[in-house]
Amino acid sequence: MTKALIPVFFLSIALLTSCGNAGKETNNTQDSTQSAGGETKETSTNTSAQILAQKWQESAEDMMPKADSAKYTKFELEQLKEDYNNSFFEFKADGSYTITRPDEDPGNGQWTLSKDGKVLTLKPSVGDTSAKALAVEELTAKKVKLKYEDGAMLVLIPAKSE
């Protein structure tokens, strides 16, 4: 049985070595980021701003650490969870945002993300219109973790389709 496999093994090695470029260097004359027509192709990776530009909801699980949940009754915990699950942050590609929370009027304004993606600035259009800078601790397609200047955390996950 093993004697029958020896020729197959040598044949496989011979085929693999003959498929190589025999040490010749190849010159790539076309830019891989451009198509033959010359226009630039979109990359598959999204920028931080593109990731952020969607509808998010507060994450009840991440916003309420288990240590904090001991401070509340079961009813209060359910109410908090419902409030978090019904709180939405929608960041639009045009730089506008809307925050919708239960029992509150929607908040609107403009958002900007620093070039390094580490600071999200929210500038409300009504009420206290001073800009608020939030430190971006995590920004992925599945989660956004923001930290307010006072240390409070805001954790967002993609909103469930209605």
C-alpha positions as a Markdown table, in Angstrom:
| # | Residue | x | y | z |
|---|---|---|---|---|
| 1 | Met | 0.0 | 0.0 | 0.0 |
| 2 | Thr | 2.7 | 2.5 | 1.0 |
| 3 | Lys | 4.8 | 1.5 | -2.1 |
| 4 | Ala | 1.9 | 2.5 | -4.3 |
| 5 | Leu | 1.7 | 6.0 | -2.7 |
| 6 | Ile | 5.4 | 6.8 | -3.2 |
| 7 | Pro | 5.1 | 7.6 | -7.0 |
| 8 | Val | 1.9 | 9.7 | -6.3 |
| 9 | Phe | 3.9 | 11.6 | -3.7 |
| 10 | Phe | 6.8 | 12.4 | -6.1 |
| 11 | Leu | 4.4 | 13.2 | -8.9 |
| 12 | Ser | 2.6 | 15.7 | -6.6 |
| 13 | Ile | 5.9 | 17.4 | -5.7 |
| 14 | Ala | 6.9 | 17.6 | -9.4 |
| 15 | Leu | 3.6 | 19.2 | -10.3 |
| 16 | Leu | 3.8 | 21.8 | -7.4 |
| 17 | Thr | 7.3 | 22.9 | -8.3 |
| 18 | Ser | 6.5 | 23.2 | -12.0 |
| 19 | Cys | 3.6 | 25.6 | -11.2 |
| 20 | Gly | 6.0 | 28.2 | -9.7 |
| 21 | Asn | 7.3 | 31.2 | -11.5 |
| 22 | Ala | 10.8 | 29.7 | -11.7 |
| 23 | Gly | 12.3 | 32.7 | -9.8 |
| 24 | Lys | 11.1 | 35.2 | -12.4 |
| 25 | Glu | 10.0 | 38.5 | -11.0 |
| 26 | Thr | 6.7 | 39.8 | -12.2 |
| 27 | Asn | 5.9 | 43.5 | -12.7 |
| 28 | Asn | 2.4 | 44.6 | -11.7 |
| 29 | Thr | 1.7 | 47.5 | -14.0 |
| 30 | Gln | -1.9 | 48.2 | -12.9 |
| 31 | Asp | -2.7 | 49.9 | -9.7 |
| 32 | Ser | -4.8 | 47.4 | -7.7 |
| 33 | Thr | -7.0 | 50.2 | -6.3 |
| 34 | Gln | -8.2 | 51.2 | -9.7 |
| 35 | Ser | -10.2 | 49.5 | -12.3 |
| 36 | Ala | -9.2 | 49.3 | -15.9 |
| 37 | Gly | -11.2 | 52.5 | -16.6 |
| 38 | Gly | -9.2 | 54.4 | -14.1 |
| 39 | Glu | -11.8 | 55.1 | -11.4 |
| 40 | Thr | -11.0 | 54.3 | -7.8 |
| 41 | Lys | -12.8 | 51.3 | -6.3 |
| 42 | Glu | -14.5 | 51.5 | -2.9 |
| 43 | Thr | -12.7 | 49.5 | -0.2 |
| 44 | Ser | -14.6 | 47.0 | 1.8 |
| 45 | Thr | -13.7 | 48.5 | 5.1 |
| 46 | Asn | -15.9 | 51.3 | 6.4 |
| 47 | Thr | -14.6 | 54.4 | 8.0 |
| 48 | Ser | -15.6 | 55.1 | 11.6 |
| 49 | Ala | -18.1 | 57.8 | 10.4 |
| 50 | Gln | -19.7 | 55.3 | 8.0 |
| 51 | Ile | -20.1 | 52.8 | 10.8 |
| 52 | Leu | -21.6 | 55.3 | 13.1 |
| 53 | Ala | -24.1 | 56.6 | 10.5 |
| 54 | Gln | -27.1 | 54.4 | 11.4 |
| 55 | Lys | -29.8 | 53.9 | 14.0 |
| 56 | Trp | -28.5 | 52.6 | 17.4 |
| 57 | Gln | -30.2 | 51.7 | 20.6 |
| 58 | Glu | -28.9 | 51.8 | 24.2 |
| 59 | Ser | -27.7 | 48.4 | 25.4 |
| 60 | Ala | -29.5 | 47.5 | 28.6 |
| 61 | Glu | -27.0 | 44.7 | 29.3 |
| 62 | Asp | -24.0 | 46.9 | 29.0 |
| 63 | Met | -25.4 | 50.0 | 30.6 |
| 64 | Met | -26.4 | 48.2 | 33.8 |
| 65 | Pro | -23.5 | 46.4 | 35.3 |
| 66 | Lys | -24.5 | 43.5 | 37.5 |
| 67 | Ala | -23.1 | 45.2 | 40.6 |
| 68 | Asp | -25.4 | 48.2 | 40.0 |
| 69 | Ser | -28.5 | 46.0 | 39.4 |
| 70 | Ala | -28.4 | 44.9 | 43.1 |
| 71 | Lys | -29.4 | 48.4 | 44.0 |
| 72 | Tyr | -32.8 | 48.1 | 42.3 |
| 73 | Thr | -36.0 | 46.1 | 42.8 |
| 74 | Lys | -37.1 | 43.7 | 40.1 |
| 75 | Phe | -39.7 | 46.1 | 38.9 |
| 76 | Glu | -37.2 | 49.0 | 38.7 |
| 77 | Leu | -34.8 | 46.8 | 36.7 |
| 78 | Glu | -37.5 | 45.9 | 34.2 |
| 79 | Gln | -38.5 | 49.6 | 33.8 |
| 80 | Leu | -34.8 | 50.6 | 33.3 |
| 81 | Lys | -34.3 | 47.8 | 30.8 |
| 82 | Glu | -37.5 | 48.9 | 28.9 |
| 83 | Asp | -36.3 | 52.5 | 28.9 |
| 84 | Tyr | -32.9 | 51.5 | 27.6 |
| 85 | Asn | -34.3 | 49.3 | 24.9 |
| 86 | Asn | -36.6 | 52.1 | 23.7 |
| 87 | Ser | -33.9 | 54.8 | 23.6 |
| 88 | Phe | -32.5 | 55.4 | 20.1 |
| 89 | Phe | -29.6 | 57.4 | 18.7 |
| 90 | Glu | -29.8 | 57.9 | 14.9 |
| 91 | Phe | -26.7 | 59.4 | 13.3 |
| 92 | Lys | -27.2 | 60.3 | 9.7 |
| 93 | Ala | -24.5 | 60.6 | 7.0 |
| 94 | Asp | -25.2 | 64.3 | 6.6 |
| 95 | Gly | -24.0 | 65.0 | 10.1 |
| 96 | Ser | -27.3 | 65.3 | 11.8 |
| 97 | Tyr | -28.6 | 63.2 | 14.7 |
| 98 | Thr | -31.8 | 62.5 | 16.5 |
| 99 | Ile | -32.0 | 61.1 | 20.0 |
| 100 | Thr | -35.4 | 59.5 | 21.0 |
| 101 | Arg | -36.0 | 58.4 | 24.6 |
| 102 | Pro | -39.3 | 57.4 | 26.3 |
| 103 | Asp | -41.2 | 60.3 | 27.9 |
| 104 | Glu | -38.9 | 62.9 | 26.4 |
| 105 | Asp | -39.1 | 65.1 | 23.3 |
| 106 | Pro | -36.7 | 64.0 | 20.6 |
| 107 | Gly | -33.3 | 65.7 | 20.6 |
| 108 | Asn | -31.8 | 66.9 | 17.4 |
| 109 | Gly | -28.5 | 68.4 | 16.4 |
| 110 | Gln | -25.3 | 68.0 | 14.5 |
| 111 | Trp | -22.5 | 65.4 | 15.1 |
| 112 | Thr | -18.9 | 65.3 | 14.1 |
| 113 | Leu | -16.3 | 62.6 | 14.6 |
| 114 | Ser | -12.6 | 63.6 | 15.0 |
| 115 | Lys | -10.2 | 62.6 | 12.3 |
| 116 | Asp | -8.6 | 60.0 | 14.5 |
| 117 | Gly | -12.1 | 58.6 | 15.5 |
| 118 | Lys | -11.5 | 59.1 | 19.2 |
| 119 | Val | -13.9 | 62.0 | 19.9 |
| 120 | Leu | -17.6 | 62.3 | 19.0 |
| 121 | Thr | -18.9 | 65.8 | 19.3 |
| 122 | Leu | -22.7 | 66.4 | 19.7 |
| 123 | Lys | -24.1 | 69.9 | 19.2 |
| 124 | Pro | -27.8 | 70.1 | 20.1 |
| 125 | Ser | -30.0 | 72.4 | 18.0 |
| 126 | Val | -32.3 | 73.4 | 20.8 |
| 127 | Gly | -32.0 | 74.0 | 24.6 |
| 128 | Asp | -28.4 | 73.9 | 25.8 |
| 129 | Thr | -26.7 | 74.2 | 22.4 |
| 130 | Ser | -23.2 | 73.9 | 23.8 |
| 131 | Ala | -21.2 | 71.1 | 22.1 |
| 132 | Lys | -20.6 | 68.0 | 24.1 |
| 133 | Ala | -17.5 | 65.9 | 23.5 |
| 134 | Leu | -17.7 | 62.2 | 24.2 |
| 135 | Ala | -14.6 | 60.0 | 24.2 |
| 136 | Val | -15.0 | 57.0 | 21.8 |
| 137 | Glu | -13.8 | 53.9 | 23.7 |
| 138 | Glu | -15.1 | 51.4 | 21.1 |
| 139 | Leu | -16.6 | 51.8 | 17.6 |
| 140 | Thr | -17.4 | 48.7 | 15.7 |
| 141 | Ala | -20.4 | 47.7 | 13.5 |
| 142 | Lys | -21.8 | 45.8 | 16.6 |
| 143 | Lys | -21.1 | 48.2 | 19.4 |
| 144 | Val | -20.3 | 51.8 | 20.2 |
| 145 | Lys | -19.0 | 52.7 | 23.7 |
| 146 | Leu | -18.9 | 56.4 | 24.5 |
| 147 | Lys | -17.7 | 58.2 | 27.7 |
| 148 | Tyr | -19.1 | 61.5 | 28.8 |
| 149 | Glu | -16.8 | 64.1 | 30.4 |
| 150 | Asp | -18.3 | 63.2 | 33.9 |
| 151 | Gly | -17.3 | 59.5 | 33.4 |
| 152 | Ala | -20.7 | 58.2 | 32.6 |
| 153 | Met | -20.8 | 55.6 | 29.9 |
| 154 | Leu | -23.2 | 55.3 | 26.9 |
| 155 | Val | -23.2 | 51.9 | 25.1 |
| 156 | Leu | -25.1 | 51.5 | 21.9 |
| 157 | Ile | -25.9 | 48.5 | 19.7 |
| 158 | Pro | -27.5 | 48.5 | 16.3 |
| 159 | Ala | -31.2 | 49.1 | 16.5 |
| 160 | Lys | -33.5 | 46.2 | 15.9 |
| 161 | Ser | -35.6 | 46.5 | 12.8 |
| 162 | Glu | -39.1 | 47.5 | 13.6 |
